[in-house]
Amino acid sequence: MGAPAEFGPPVQQRLKHLQQIPQDTLAHQLVYPYRADSDSVHSQFDLSLWNRRMIAYGVERQKLFVLGFALSQNATSHQLHLGKAA
């Protein structure tokens, strides 16, 4: 059941109009085509975390964890690419 009309439109409808990078900018044109790829990587990252939470205290340890994740993803992609080329 939807919310009464006096509460306005659902949050999902309002949020789709908000963008961090305005649509009519060069930055948006450069970044937007890669959005699906980044969403996929973010999903994989979330799934790699225990209970979807980063168990690393402090900014430096969190950076190290994210860097390790990125390196492992790149290494896996590199090996798959080499396998297809052979």
CSV table of N, CA and C in Angstrom, one decimal:
chain,number,residue,atom,x,y,z
A,1,MET,N,0.8,-1.2,0.0
A,1,MET,CA,0.0,0.0,0.0
A,1,MET,C,0.9,1.2,0.0
A,2,GLY,N,0.5,2.2,-0.8
A,2,GLY,CA,1.3,3.4,-0.9
A,2,GLY,C,1.0,4.4,0.3
A,3,ALA,N,1.9,5.4,0.4
A,3,ALA,CA,1.7,6.4,1.4
A,3,ALA,C,0.6,7.4,1.0
A,4,PRO,N,-0.1,8.0,1.9
A,4,PRO,CA,-1.1,9.0,1.6
A,4,PRO,C,-0.5,10.1,0.7
A,5,ALA,N,-1.3,10.8,-0.1
A,5,ALA,CA,-0.8,11.8,-1.0
A,5,ALA,C,-0.2,13.0,-0.3
A,6,GLU,N,-0.6,13.3,1.0
A,6,GLU,CA,0.0,14.4,1.7
A,6,GLU,C,1.5,14.2,2.0
A,7,PHE,N,2.0,13.0,2.0
A,7,PHE,CA,3.4,12.7,2.3
A,7,PHE,C,4.3,12.9,1.1
A,8,GLY,N,3.7,13.1,-0.1
A,8,GLY,CA,4.5,13.3,-1.3
A,8,GLY,C,4.9,12.0,-2.0
A,9,PRO,N,5.7,12.1,-3.0
A,9,PRO,CA,6.0,10.9,-3.8
A,9,PRO,C,7.0,10.0,-3.0
A,10,PRO,N,7.0,8.7,-3.3
A,10,PRO,CA,7.9,7.8,-2.6
A,10,PRO,C,9.4,8.3,-2.8
A,11,VAL,N,10.2,7.9,-1.9
A,11,VAL,CA,11.6,8.3,-1.9
A,11,VAL,C,12.3,7.9,-3.2
A,12,GLN,N,12.0,6.7,-3.7
A,12,GLN,CA,12.6,6.2,-4.9
A,12,GLN,C,12.4,7.1,-6.1
A,13,GLN,N,11.2,7.6,-6.2
A,13,GLN,CA,10.9,8.5,-7.3
A,13,GLN,C,11.6,9.8,-7.1
A,14,ARG,N,11.8,10.3,-5.9
A,14,ARG,CA,12.5,11.6,-5.7
A,14,ARG,C,14.0,11.4,-5.9
A,15,LEU,N,14.6,10.3,-5.5
A,15,LEU,CA,16.0,10.0,-5.6
A,15,LEU,C,16.5,9.9,-7.0
A,16,LYS,N,15.7,9.4,-7.9
A,16,LYS,CA,16.2,9.1,-9.3
A,16,LYS,C,16.4,10.5,-10.0
A,17,HIS,N,16.0,11.6,-9.5
A,17,HIS,CA,16.2,12.9,-10.1
A,17,HIS,C,17.5,13.5,-9.5
A,18,LEU,N,18.1,13.0,-8.4
A,18,LEU,CA,19.3,13.5,-7.8
A,18,LEU,C,20.5,12.8,-8.4
A,19,GLN,N,21.4,13.6,-8.9
A,19,GLN,CA,22.7,13.1,-9.4
A,19,GLN,C,23.8,13.8,-8.8
A,20,GLN,N,24.9,13.1,-8.5
A,20,GLN,CA,26.1,13.7,-7.9
A,20,GLN,C,26.8,14.5,-9.0
A,21,ILE,N,26.8,14.0,-10.2
A,21,ILE,CA,27.4,14.8,-11.4
A,21,ILE,C,26.3,15.2,-12.3
A,22,PRO,N,26.1,16.5,-12.5
A,22,PRO,CA,25.0,16.9,-13.4
A,22,PRO,C,25.1,16.3,-14.8
A,23,GLN,N,24.0,16.0,-15.4
A,23,GLN,CA,23.9,15.3,-16.6
A,23,GLN,C,24.5,16.0,-17.8
A,24,ASP,N,24.4,17.3,-17.8
A,24,ASP,CA,24.9,18.1,-19.0
A,24,ASP,C,26.4,18.5,-18.9
A,25,THR,N,27.1,17.8,-18.1
A,25,THR,CA,28.6,18.1,-18.0
A,25,THR,C,29.4,17.1,-18.7
A,26,LEU,N,30.7,17.5,-19.0
A,26,LEU,CA,31.6,16.6,-19.6
A,26,LEU,C,32.0,15.4,-18.7
A,27,ALA,N,32.1,15.7,-17.4
A,27,ALA,CA,32.4,14.7,-16.4
A,27,ALA,C,31.3,13.6,-16.4
A,28,HIS,N,30.1,13.9,-16.5
A,28,HIS,CA,29.0,12.9,-16.6
A,28,HIS,C,29.1,12.1,-17.9
A,29,GLN,N,29.4,12.7,-19.0
A,29,GLN,CA,29.6,12.0,-20.2
A,29,GLN,C,30.8,11.0,-20.2
A,30,LEU,N,31.8,11.4,-19.4
A,30,LEU,CA,33.0,10.5,-19.3
A,30,LEU,C,32.8,9.4,-18.4
A,31,VAL,N,32.0,9.6,-17.3
A,31,VAL,CA,31.9,8.6,-16.2
A,31,VAL,C,30.7,7.7,-16.4
A,32,TYR,N,29.6,8.2,-16.9
A,32,TYR,CA,28.3,7.5,-16.9
A,32,TYR,C,28.3,6.2,-17.6
A,33,PRO,N,29.0,6.1,-18.8
A,33,PRO,CA,29.1,4.7,-19.5
A,33,PRO,C,29.7,3.6,-18.6
A,34,TYR,N,30.5,3.9,-17.6
A,34,TYR,CA,31.1,2.9,-16.8
A,34,TYR,C,30.3,2.6,-15.5
A,35,ARG,N,29.2,3.2,-15.4
A,35,ARG,CA,28.4,3.0,-14.1
A,35,ARG,C,28.0,1.6,-13.9
A,36,ALA,N,27.6,0.9,-14.9
A,36,ALA,CA,27.2,-0.5,-14.6
A,36,ALA,C,28.4,-1.4,-14.2
A,37,ASP,N,29.6,-1.1,-14.8
A,37,ASP,CA,30.8,-1.8,-14.3
A,37,ASP,C,31.1,-1.6,-12.9
A,38,SER,N,31.0,-0.3,-12.5
A,38,SER,CA,31.4,0.0,-11.1
A,38,SER,C,30.3,-0.5,-10.1
A,39,ASP,N,29.1,-0.5,-10.5
A,39,ASP,CA,28.0,-1.1,-9.7
A,39,ASP,C,28.3,-2.6,-9.5
A,40,SER,N,28.8,-3.3,-10.5
A,40,SER,CA,29.1,-4.7,-10.4
A,40,SER,C,30.3,-4.9,-9.5
A,41,VAL,N,31.3,-4.1,-9.6
A,41,VAL,CA,32.5,-4.2,-8.7
A,41,VAL,C,32.1,-3.9,-7.3
A,42,HIS,N,31.3,-2.9,-7.1
A,42,HIS,CA,30.8,-2.6,-5.7
A,42,HIS,C,30.1,-3.8,-5.1
A,43,SER,N,29.2,-4.4,-5.9
A,43,SER,CA,28.5,-5.6,-5.4
A,43,SER,C,29.4,-6.7,-5.0
A,44,GLN,N,30.4,-7.0,-5.9
A,44,GLN,CA,31.4,-8.0,-5.6
A,44,GLN,C,32.2,-7.7,-4.3
A,45,PHE,N,32.5,-6.4,-4.1
A,45,PHE,CA,33.2,-6.0,-3.0
A,45,PHE,C,32.4,-6.2,-1.7
A,46,ASP,N,31.1,-5.8,-1.8
A,46,ASP,CA,30.2,-6.0,-0.6
A,46,ASP,C,30.1,-7.5,-0.3
A,47,LEU,N,30.0,-8.4,-1.3
A,47,LEU,CA,29.9,-9.8,-1.1
A,47,LEU,C,31.1,-10.4,-0.5
A,48,SER,N,32.3,-9.8,-0.7
A,48,SER,CA,33.5,-10.3,-0.2
A,48,SER,C,33.7,-10.0,1.3
A,49,LEU,N,32.9,-9.1,1.8
A,49,LEU,CA,33.1,-8.8,3.2
A,49,LEU,C,32.3,-9.7,4.1
A,50,TRP,N,32.9,-10.0,5.3
A,50,TRP,CA,32.2,-10.8,6.2
A,50,TRP,C,30.9,-10.1,6.7
A,51,ASN,N,29.8,-10.7,6.5
A,51,ASN,CA,28.5,-10.1,7.0
A,51,ASN,C,28.3,-8.7,6.3
A,52,ARG,N,28.9,-8.5,5.2
A,52,ARG,CA,28.8,-7.2,4.4
A,52,ARG,C,29.4,-6.1,5.3
A,53,ARG,N,30.3,-6.4,6.1
A,53,ARG,CA,30.9,-5.3,6.9
A,53,ARG,C,32.4,-5.4,6.9
A,54,MET,N,33.1,-4.3,6.8
A,54,MET,CA,34.6,-4.3,6.7
A,54,MET,C,35.1,-4.5,8.1
A,55,ILE,N,35.8,-5.6,8.3
A,55,ILE,CA,36.4,-5.8,9.7
A,55,ILE,C,37.8,-5.3,9.6
A,56,ALA,N,38.0,-4.0,9.6
A,56,ALA,CA,39.3,-3.4,9.6
A,56,ALA,C,39.1,-2.0,10.3
A,57,TYR,N,39.9,-1.8,11.4
A,57,TYR,CA,39.8,-0.6,12.2
A,57,TYR,C,40.8,0.4,11.7
A,58,GLY,N,40.4,1.6,11.5
A,58,GLY,CA,41.2,2.7,11.0
A,58,GLY,C,41.2,2.8,9.5
A,59,VAL,N,41.5,4.0,9.1
A,59,VAL,CA,41.4,4.4,7.7
A,59,VAL,C,42.5,3.7,6.9
A,60,GLU,N,43.7,3.6,7.5
A,60,GLU,CA,44.9,3.0,6.8
A,60,GLU,C,44.6,1.5,6.5
A,61,ARG,N,44.0,0.8,7.5
A,61,ARG,CA,43.7,-0.7,7.3
A,61,ARG,C,42.6,-0.8,6.3
A,62,GLN,N,41.6,0.0,6.3
A,62,GLN,CA,40.5,0.0,5.3
A,62,GLN,C,41.1,0.2,3.9
A,63,LYS,N,41.9,1.2,3.8
A,63,LYS,CA,42.6,1.5,2.5
A,63,LYS,C,43.3,0.3,2.0
A,64,LEU,N,44.1,-0.4,2.9
A,64,LEU,CA,44.8,-1.6,2.5
A,64,LEU,C,43.9,-2.7,2.0
A,65,PHE,N,42.8,-2.9,2.7
A,65,PHE,CA,41.8,-3.9,2.4
A,65,PHE,C,41.3,-3.6,1.0
A,66,VAL,N,40.9,-2.4,0.7
A,66,VAL,CA,40.3,-2.0,-0.6
A,66,VAL,C,41.3,-2.2,-1.7
A,67,LEU,N,42.6,-1.8,-1.4
A,67,LEU,CA,43.6,-1.9,-2.4
A,67,LEU,C,43.9,-3.4,-2.7
A,68,GLY,N,43.9,-4.2,-1.7
A,68,GLY,CA,44.1,-5.7,-1.9
A,68,GLY,C,42.9,-6.2,-2.7
A,69,PHE,N,41.7,-5.8,-2.5
A,69,PHE,CA,40.6,-6.3,-3.3
A,69,PHE,C,40.7,-5.8,-4.7
A,70,ALA,N,41.1,-4.6,-5.0
A,70,ALA,CA,41.3,-4.1,-6.3
A,70,ALA,C,42.4,-4.9,-7.0
A,71,LEU,N,43.5,-5.1,-6.3
A,71,LEU,CA,44.6,-5.9,-6.9
A,71,LEU,C,44.2,-7.3,-7.3
A,72,SER,N,43.4,-7.9,-6.4
A,72,SER,CA,43.0,-9.3,-6.7
A,72,SER,C,42.0,-9.4,-7.9
A,73,GLN,N,41.1,-8.4,-8.0
A,73,GLN,CA,40.2,-8.3,-9.1
A,73,GLN,C,41.0,-8.1,-10.5
A,74,ASN,N,42.0,-7.2,-10.4
A,74,ASN,CA,42.8,-6.9,-11.6
A,74,ASN,C,43.6,-8.1,-12.0
A,75,ALA,N,44.2,-8.8,-11.0
A,75,ALA,CA,45.0,-10.0,-11.3
A,75,ALA,C,44.1,-11.1,-11.9
A,76,THR,N,42.9,-11.2,-11.4
A,76,THR,CA,42.0,-12.2,-12.0
A,76,THR,C,41.6,-11.9,-13.4
A,77,SER,N,41.3,-10.6,-13.6
A,77,SER,CA,40.9,-10.2,-15.0
A,77,SER,C,42.1,-10.4,-15.9
A,78,HIS,N,43.3,-10.0,-15.5
A,78,HIS,CA,44.5,-10.2,-16.3
A,78,HIS,C,44.7,-11.6,-16.7
A,79,GLN,N,44.6,-12.5,-15.8
A,79,GLN,CA,44.7,-14.0,-16.1
A,79,GLN,C,43.7,-14.5,-17.1
A,80,LEU,N,42.5,-14.0,-16.9
A,80,LEU,CA,41.4,-14.4,-17.8
A,80,LEU,C,41.7,-13.9,-19.2
A,81,HIS,N,42.1,-12.7,-19.3
A,81,HIS,CA,42.5,-12.1,-20.6
A,81,HIS,C,43.6,-12.9,-21.3
A,82,LEU,N,44.6,-13.2,-20.5
A,82,LEU,CA,45.7,-14.0,-21.0
A,82,LEU,C,45.2,-15.4,-21.5
A,83,GLY,N,44.3,-16.0,-20.8
A,83,GLY,CA,43.8,-17.3,-21.2
A,83,GLY,C,43.0,-17.2,-22.5
A,84,LYS,N,42.3,-16.1,-22.7
A,84,LYS,CA,41.5,-16.0,-23.9
A,84,LYS,C,42.4,-15.7,-25.1
A,85,ALA,N,43.6,-15.0,-24.9
A,85,ALA,CA,44.5,-14.7,-26.0
A,85,ALA,C,45.3,-15.9,-26.4
A,86,ALA,N,45.4,-16.9,-25.6
A,86,ALA,CA,46.2,-18.1,-25.9
A,86,ALA,C,45.5,-19.1,-26.8
